[in-house]
Short mmCIF file of C-alpha atoms in Angstrom, two decimals:
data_model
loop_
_atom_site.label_atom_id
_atom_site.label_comp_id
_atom_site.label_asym_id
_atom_site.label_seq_id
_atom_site.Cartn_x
_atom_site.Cartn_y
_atom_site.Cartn_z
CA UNK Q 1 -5.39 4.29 15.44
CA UNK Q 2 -8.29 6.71 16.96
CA UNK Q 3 -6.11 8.82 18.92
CA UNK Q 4 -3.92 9.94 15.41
CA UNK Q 5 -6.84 10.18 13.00
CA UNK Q 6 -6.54 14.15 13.68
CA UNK Q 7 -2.61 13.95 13.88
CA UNK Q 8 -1.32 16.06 11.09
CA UNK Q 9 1.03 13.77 8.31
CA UNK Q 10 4.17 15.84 9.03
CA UNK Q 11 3.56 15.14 13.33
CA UNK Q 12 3.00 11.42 12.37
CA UNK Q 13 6.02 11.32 10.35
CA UNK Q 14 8.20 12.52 13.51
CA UNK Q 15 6.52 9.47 15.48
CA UNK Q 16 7.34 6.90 13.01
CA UNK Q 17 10.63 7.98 12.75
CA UNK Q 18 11.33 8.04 16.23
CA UNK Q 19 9.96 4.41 16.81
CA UNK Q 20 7.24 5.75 18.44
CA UNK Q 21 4.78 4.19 15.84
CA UNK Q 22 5.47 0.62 14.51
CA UNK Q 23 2.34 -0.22 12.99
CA UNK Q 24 -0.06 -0.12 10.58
CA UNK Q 25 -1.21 3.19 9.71
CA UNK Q 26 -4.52 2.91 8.46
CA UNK Q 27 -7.24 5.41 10.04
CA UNK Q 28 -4.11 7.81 10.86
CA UNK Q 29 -4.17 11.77 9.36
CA UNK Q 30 -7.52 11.24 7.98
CA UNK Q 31 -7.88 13.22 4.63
CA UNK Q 32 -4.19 12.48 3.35
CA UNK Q 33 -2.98 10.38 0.75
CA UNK Q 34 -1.09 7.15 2.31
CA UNK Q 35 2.07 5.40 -0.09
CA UNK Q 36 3.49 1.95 -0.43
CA UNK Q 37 7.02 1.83 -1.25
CA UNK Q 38 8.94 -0.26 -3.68
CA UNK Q 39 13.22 0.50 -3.84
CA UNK Q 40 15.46 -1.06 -6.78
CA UNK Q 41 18.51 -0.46 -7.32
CA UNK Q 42 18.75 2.27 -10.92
CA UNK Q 43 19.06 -1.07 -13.42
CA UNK Q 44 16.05 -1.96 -12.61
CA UNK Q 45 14.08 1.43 -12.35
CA UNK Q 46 13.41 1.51 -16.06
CA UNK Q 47 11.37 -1.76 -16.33
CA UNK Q 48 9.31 -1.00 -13.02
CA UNK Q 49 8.35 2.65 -14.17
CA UNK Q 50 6.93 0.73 -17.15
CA UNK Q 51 5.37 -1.96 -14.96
CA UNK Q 52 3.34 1.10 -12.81
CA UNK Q 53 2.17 2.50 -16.21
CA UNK Q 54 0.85 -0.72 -17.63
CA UNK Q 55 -0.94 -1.68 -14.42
CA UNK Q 56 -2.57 1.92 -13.04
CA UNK Q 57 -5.24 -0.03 -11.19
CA UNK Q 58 -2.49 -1.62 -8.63
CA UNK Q 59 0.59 0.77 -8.89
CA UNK Q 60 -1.14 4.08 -9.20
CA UNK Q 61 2.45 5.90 -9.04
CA UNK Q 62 2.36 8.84 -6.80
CA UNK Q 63 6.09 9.96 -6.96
CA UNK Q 64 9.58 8.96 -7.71
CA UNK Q 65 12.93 9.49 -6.22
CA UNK Q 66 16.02 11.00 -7.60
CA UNK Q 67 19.15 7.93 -7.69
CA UNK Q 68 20.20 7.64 -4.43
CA UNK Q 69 18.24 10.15 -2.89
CA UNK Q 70 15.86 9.43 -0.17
CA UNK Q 71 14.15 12.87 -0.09
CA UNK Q 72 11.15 13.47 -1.83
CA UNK Q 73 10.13 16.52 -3.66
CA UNK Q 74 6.08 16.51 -4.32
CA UNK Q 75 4.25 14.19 -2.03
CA UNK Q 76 6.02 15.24 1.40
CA UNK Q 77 8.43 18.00 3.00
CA UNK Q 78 11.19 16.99 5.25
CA UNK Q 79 10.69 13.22 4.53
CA UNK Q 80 13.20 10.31 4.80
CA UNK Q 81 12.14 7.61 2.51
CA UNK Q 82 14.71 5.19 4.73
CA UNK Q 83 12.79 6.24 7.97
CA UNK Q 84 9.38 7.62 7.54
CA UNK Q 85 7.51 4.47 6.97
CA UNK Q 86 6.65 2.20 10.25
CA UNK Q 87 7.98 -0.75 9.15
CA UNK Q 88 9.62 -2.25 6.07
CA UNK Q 89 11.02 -5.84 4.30
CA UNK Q 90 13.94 -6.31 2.74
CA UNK Q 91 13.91 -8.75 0.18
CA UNK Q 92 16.91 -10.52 -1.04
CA UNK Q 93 16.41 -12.49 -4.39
CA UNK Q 94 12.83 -12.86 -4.50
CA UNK Q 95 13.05 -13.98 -0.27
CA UNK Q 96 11.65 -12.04 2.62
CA UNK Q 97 14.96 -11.93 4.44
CA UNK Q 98 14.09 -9.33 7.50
CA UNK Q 99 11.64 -6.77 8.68
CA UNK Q 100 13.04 -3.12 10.09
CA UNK Q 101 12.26 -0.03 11.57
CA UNK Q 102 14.20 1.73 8.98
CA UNK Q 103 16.39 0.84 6.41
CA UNK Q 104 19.44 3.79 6.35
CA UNK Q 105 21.89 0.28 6.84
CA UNK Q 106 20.45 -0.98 3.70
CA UNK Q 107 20.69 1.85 1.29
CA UNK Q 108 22.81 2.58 -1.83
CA UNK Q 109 23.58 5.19 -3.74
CA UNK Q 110 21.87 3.28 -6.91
CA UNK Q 111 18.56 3.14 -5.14
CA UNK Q 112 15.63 4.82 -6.89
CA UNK Q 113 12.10 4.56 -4.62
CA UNK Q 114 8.98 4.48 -6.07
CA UNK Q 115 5.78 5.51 -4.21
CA UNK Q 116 2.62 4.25 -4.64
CA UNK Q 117 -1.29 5.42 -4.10
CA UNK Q 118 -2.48 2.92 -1.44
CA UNK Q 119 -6.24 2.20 -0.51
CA UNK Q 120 -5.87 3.51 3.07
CA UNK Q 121 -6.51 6.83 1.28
CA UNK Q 122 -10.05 6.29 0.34
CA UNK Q 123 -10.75 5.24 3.87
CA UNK Q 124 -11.44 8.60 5.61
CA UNK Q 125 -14.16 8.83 2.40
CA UNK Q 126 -16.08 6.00 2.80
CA UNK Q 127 -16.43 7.11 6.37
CA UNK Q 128 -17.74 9.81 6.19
CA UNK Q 129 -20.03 8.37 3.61
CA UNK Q 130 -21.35 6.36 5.96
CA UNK Q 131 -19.79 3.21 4.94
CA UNK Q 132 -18.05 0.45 7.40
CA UNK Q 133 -14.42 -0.22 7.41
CA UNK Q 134 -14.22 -3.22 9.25
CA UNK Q 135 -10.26 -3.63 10.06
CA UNK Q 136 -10.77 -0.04 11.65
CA UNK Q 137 -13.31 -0.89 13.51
CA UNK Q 138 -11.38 -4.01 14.93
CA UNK Q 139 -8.04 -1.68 15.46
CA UNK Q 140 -6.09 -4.32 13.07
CA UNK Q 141 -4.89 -4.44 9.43
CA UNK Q 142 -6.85 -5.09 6.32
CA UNK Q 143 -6.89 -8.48 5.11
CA UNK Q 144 -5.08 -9.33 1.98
CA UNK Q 145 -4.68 -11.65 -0.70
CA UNK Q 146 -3.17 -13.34 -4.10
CA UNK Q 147 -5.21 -13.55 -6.78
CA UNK Q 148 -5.06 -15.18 -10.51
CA UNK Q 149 -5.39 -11.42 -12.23
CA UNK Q 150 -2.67 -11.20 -14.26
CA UNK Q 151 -0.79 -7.70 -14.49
CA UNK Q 152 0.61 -6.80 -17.88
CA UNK Q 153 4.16 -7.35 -17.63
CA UNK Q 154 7.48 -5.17 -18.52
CA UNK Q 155 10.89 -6.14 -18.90
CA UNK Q 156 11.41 -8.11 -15.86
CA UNK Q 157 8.34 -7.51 -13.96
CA UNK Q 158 5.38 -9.90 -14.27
CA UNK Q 159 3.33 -11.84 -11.71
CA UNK Q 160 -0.64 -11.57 -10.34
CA UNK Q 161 -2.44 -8.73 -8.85
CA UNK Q 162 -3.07 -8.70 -4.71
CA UNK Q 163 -6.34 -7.51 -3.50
CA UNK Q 164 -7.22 -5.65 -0.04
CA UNK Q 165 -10.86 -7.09 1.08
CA UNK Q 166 -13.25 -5.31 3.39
CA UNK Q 167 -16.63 -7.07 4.34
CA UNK Q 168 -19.84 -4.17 3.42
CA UNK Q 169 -23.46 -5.08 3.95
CA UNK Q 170 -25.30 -5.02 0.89
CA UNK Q 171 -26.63 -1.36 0.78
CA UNK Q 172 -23.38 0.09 0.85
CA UNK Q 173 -21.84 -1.40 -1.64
CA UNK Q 174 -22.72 0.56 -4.71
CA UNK Q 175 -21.96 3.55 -2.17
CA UNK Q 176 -18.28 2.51 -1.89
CA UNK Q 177 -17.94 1.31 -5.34
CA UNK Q 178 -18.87 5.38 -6.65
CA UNK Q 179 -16.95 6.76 -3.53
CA UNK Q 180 -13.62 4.75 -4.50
CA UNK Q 181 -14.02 5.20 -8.22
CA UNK Q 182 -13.66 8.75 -7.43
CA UNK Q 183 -10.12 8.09 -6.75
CA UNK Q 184 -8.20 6.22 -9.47
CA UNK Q 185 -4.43 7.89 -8.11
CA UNK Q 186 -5.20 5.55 -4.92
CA UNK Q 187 -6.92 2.13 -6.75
CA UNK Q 188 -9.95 3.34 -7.89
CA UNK Q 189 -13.08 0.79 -7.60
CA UNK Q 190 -13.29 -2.61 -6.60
CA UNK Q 191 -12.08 -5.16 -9.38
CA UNK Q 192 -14.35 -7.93 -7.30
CA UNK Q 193 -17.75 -8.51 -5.35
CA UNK Q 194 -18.61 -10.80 -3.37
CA UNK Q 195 -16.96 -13.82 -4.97
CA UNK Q 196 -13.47 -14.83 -3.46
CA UNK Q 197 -13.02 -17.75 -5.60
CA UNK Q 198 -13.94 -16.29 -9.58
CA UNK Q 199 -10.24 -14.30 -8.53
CA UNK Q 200 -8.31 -17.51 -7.07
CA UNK Q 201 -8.83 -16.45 -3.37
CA UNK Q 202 -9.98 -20.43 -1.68
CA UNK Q 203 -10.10 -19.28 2.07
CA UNK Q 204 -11.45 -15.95 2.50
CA UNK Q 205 -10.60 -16.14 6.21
CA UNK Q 206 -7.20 -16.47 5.74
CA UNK Q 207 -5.17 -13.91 4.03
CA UNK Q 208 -1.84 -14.03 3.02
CA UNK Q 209 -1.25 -10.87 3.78
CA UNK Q 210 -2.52 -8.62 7.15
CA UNK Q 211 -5.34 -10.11 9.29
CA UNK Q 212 -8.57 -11.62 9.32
CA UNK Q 213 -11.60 -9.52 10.15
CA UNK Q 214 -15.37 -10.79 11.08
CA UNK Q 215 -17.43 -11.21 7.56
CA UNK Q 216 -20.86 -10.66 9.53
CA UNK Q 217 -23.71 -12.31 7.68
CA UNK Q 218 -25.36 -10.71 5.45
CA UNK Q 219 -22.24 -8.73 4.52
CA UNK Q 220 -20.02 -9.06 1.00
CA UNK Q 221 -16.48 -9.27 0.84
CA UNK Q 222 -15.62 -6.55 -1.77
CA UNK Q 223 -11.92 -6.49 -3.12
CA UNK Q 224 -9.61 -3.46 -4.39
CA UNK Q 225 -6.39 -3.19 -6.21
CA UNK Q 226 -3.38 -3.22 -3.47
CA UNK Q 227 -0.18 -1.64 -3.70
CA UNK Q 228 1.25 -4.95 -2.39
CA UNK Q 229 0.83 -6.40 -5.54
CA UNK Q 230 4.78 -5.49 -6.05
CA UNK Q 231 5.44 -7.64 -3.10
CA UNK Q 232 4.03 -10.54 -4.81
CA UNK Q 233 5.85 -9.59 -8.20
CA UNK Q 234 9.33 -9.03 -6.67
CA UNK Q 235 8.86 -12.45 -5.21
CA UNK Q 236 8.50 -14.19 -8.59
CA UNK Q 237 10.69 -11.51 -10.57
CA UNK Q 238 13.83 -12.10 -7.61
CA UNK Q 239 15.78 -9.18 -8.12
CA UNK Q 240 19.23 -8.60 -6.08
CA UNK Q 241 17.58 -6.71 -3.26
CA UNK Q 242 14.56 -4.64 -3.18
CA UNK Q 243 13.53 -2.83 -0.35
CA UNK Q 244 9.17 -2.23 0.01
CA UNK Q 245 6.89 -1.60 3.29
CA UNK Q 246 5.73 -3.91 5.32
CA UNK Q 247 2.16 -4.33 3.91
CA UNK Q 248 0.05 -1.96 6.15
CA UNK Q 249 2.40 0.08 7.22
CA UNK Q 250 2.12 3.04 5.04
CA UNK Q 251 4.15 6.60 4.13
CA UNK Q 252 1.60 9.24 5.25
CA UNK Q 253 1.97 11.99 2.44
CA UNK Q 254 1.34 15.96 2.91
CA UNK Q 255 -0.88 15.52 -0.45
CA UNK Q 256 -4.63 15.80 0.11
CA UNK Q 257 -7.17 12.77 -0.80
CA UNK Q 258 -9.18 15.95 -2.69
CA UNK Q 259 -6.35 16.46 -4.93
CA UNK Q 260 -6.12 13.07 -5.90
CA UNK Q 261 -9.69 12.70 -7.35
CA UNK Q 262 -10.46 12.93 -11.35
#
């Protein structure tokens, strides 16, 4: 991850979409804005705009795509929604039915993609603050999980919010909590500290999403909003299809963290 924390977002790009980079993306192009993806076919697009809007906190929506299209025209120049992220899933009626490199064999001309702030932003500023981002620091992906917080549903969509953890020693929690509240377009502040269980999460060392990093002692697991939280809906909602990233492998947007803040 070191060697493209420098890398400019449009370079990065290039790699991913020449299979030279097939995994996750966090610590890459620090100081840019990083997107989850969620793709439903135009019926749909209605009810999941509405979805985004009633649940800011986990789908802070950062662009969406004209029908069909898979350019974008604010968060990115020269991008290819179907290529440009490092890996995706394809699911197929609410089931996980393959992971790819890109998806260009998948797409229709009904497809409208969604793009959503993801928590890999924030990153770069809690570093520089000072603060420790464990999964970084252990060249892996941040742990994730299911929770029992209910989103506020809309038409179709409904389901539970999922939650990125990363382990902070006591002093710098209150230091992450004001450095990520700063940033609402990319989650915002933590919706949890330093108990697992109060939001339905019984083994903190295994997630269901990502991987397990060391919780040193002394240290509190503090939880965000995640932008997988679609994931998790599309798996109870079971659309047709629906294409999304894989979690942790992110769009890397030309769009400044700066501009994102209040």
């Amino acid at each position: 991850m070191t060697e493209y924390y420098n890398m400019s977002p449009r370079k990065v790009r290039e790699l991913v979409r020449g299979g030279m980079i097939t995994g996750p993306t966090s610590g890459m192009c620090a100081g840019y804005a990083q997107a989850n993806l969620v793709v439903l076919p135009r019926e749909l697009a209605y009810d999941f705009l509405l979805f985004t809007q009633r649940n800011p906190k986990s789908c802070p929506l950062l662009e969406v795509s004209d029908t069909g299209s898979r350019k974008l025209h604010h968060i990115a120049r020269d991008a290819d929604v179907a290529r440009d992220f490092p890996k995706y899933r394809v699911y197929e009626r609410g089931t996980l039915t393959g992971e790819y490199t890109n998806v260009e064999r998948f797409w229709r001309d009904d497809f409208v993609s969604f793009l959503i702030g993801c928590s890999f932003s924030f990153e770069s500023a809690l570093l520089e603050a000072g603060v420790t981002v464990r999964h970084i620091e252990e060249s892996c992906n941040v742990p994730m999980y299911k929770t029992n917080i209910a989103c506020t549903p809309a038409g179709l969509f409904y389901g539970n919010m999922v939650v990125s953890m990363r382990p902070l020693p006591q002093d710098q929690v209150a230091k992450a909590v004001l450095v990520t509240g700063e940033m609402p377009k990319v989650h915002g502040a933590p919706v949890q500290i330093g108990d697992p269980e109060a939001i339905g999460i019984k083994d903190i060392h295994t997630p269901d999403f990502g991987d397990r990093v060391t919780i040193r002692r002394g240290e509190v697991p503090v939880f965000w909003p995640c932008g997988v939280t679609p994931q998790n809906i599309l798996m109870e909602v079971k659309p047709e299809i629906a294409i999304t990233h894989s979690p942790g492998h992110m769009f890397i947007t030309d769009v400044k963290n700066v501009e994102l803040k209040y």
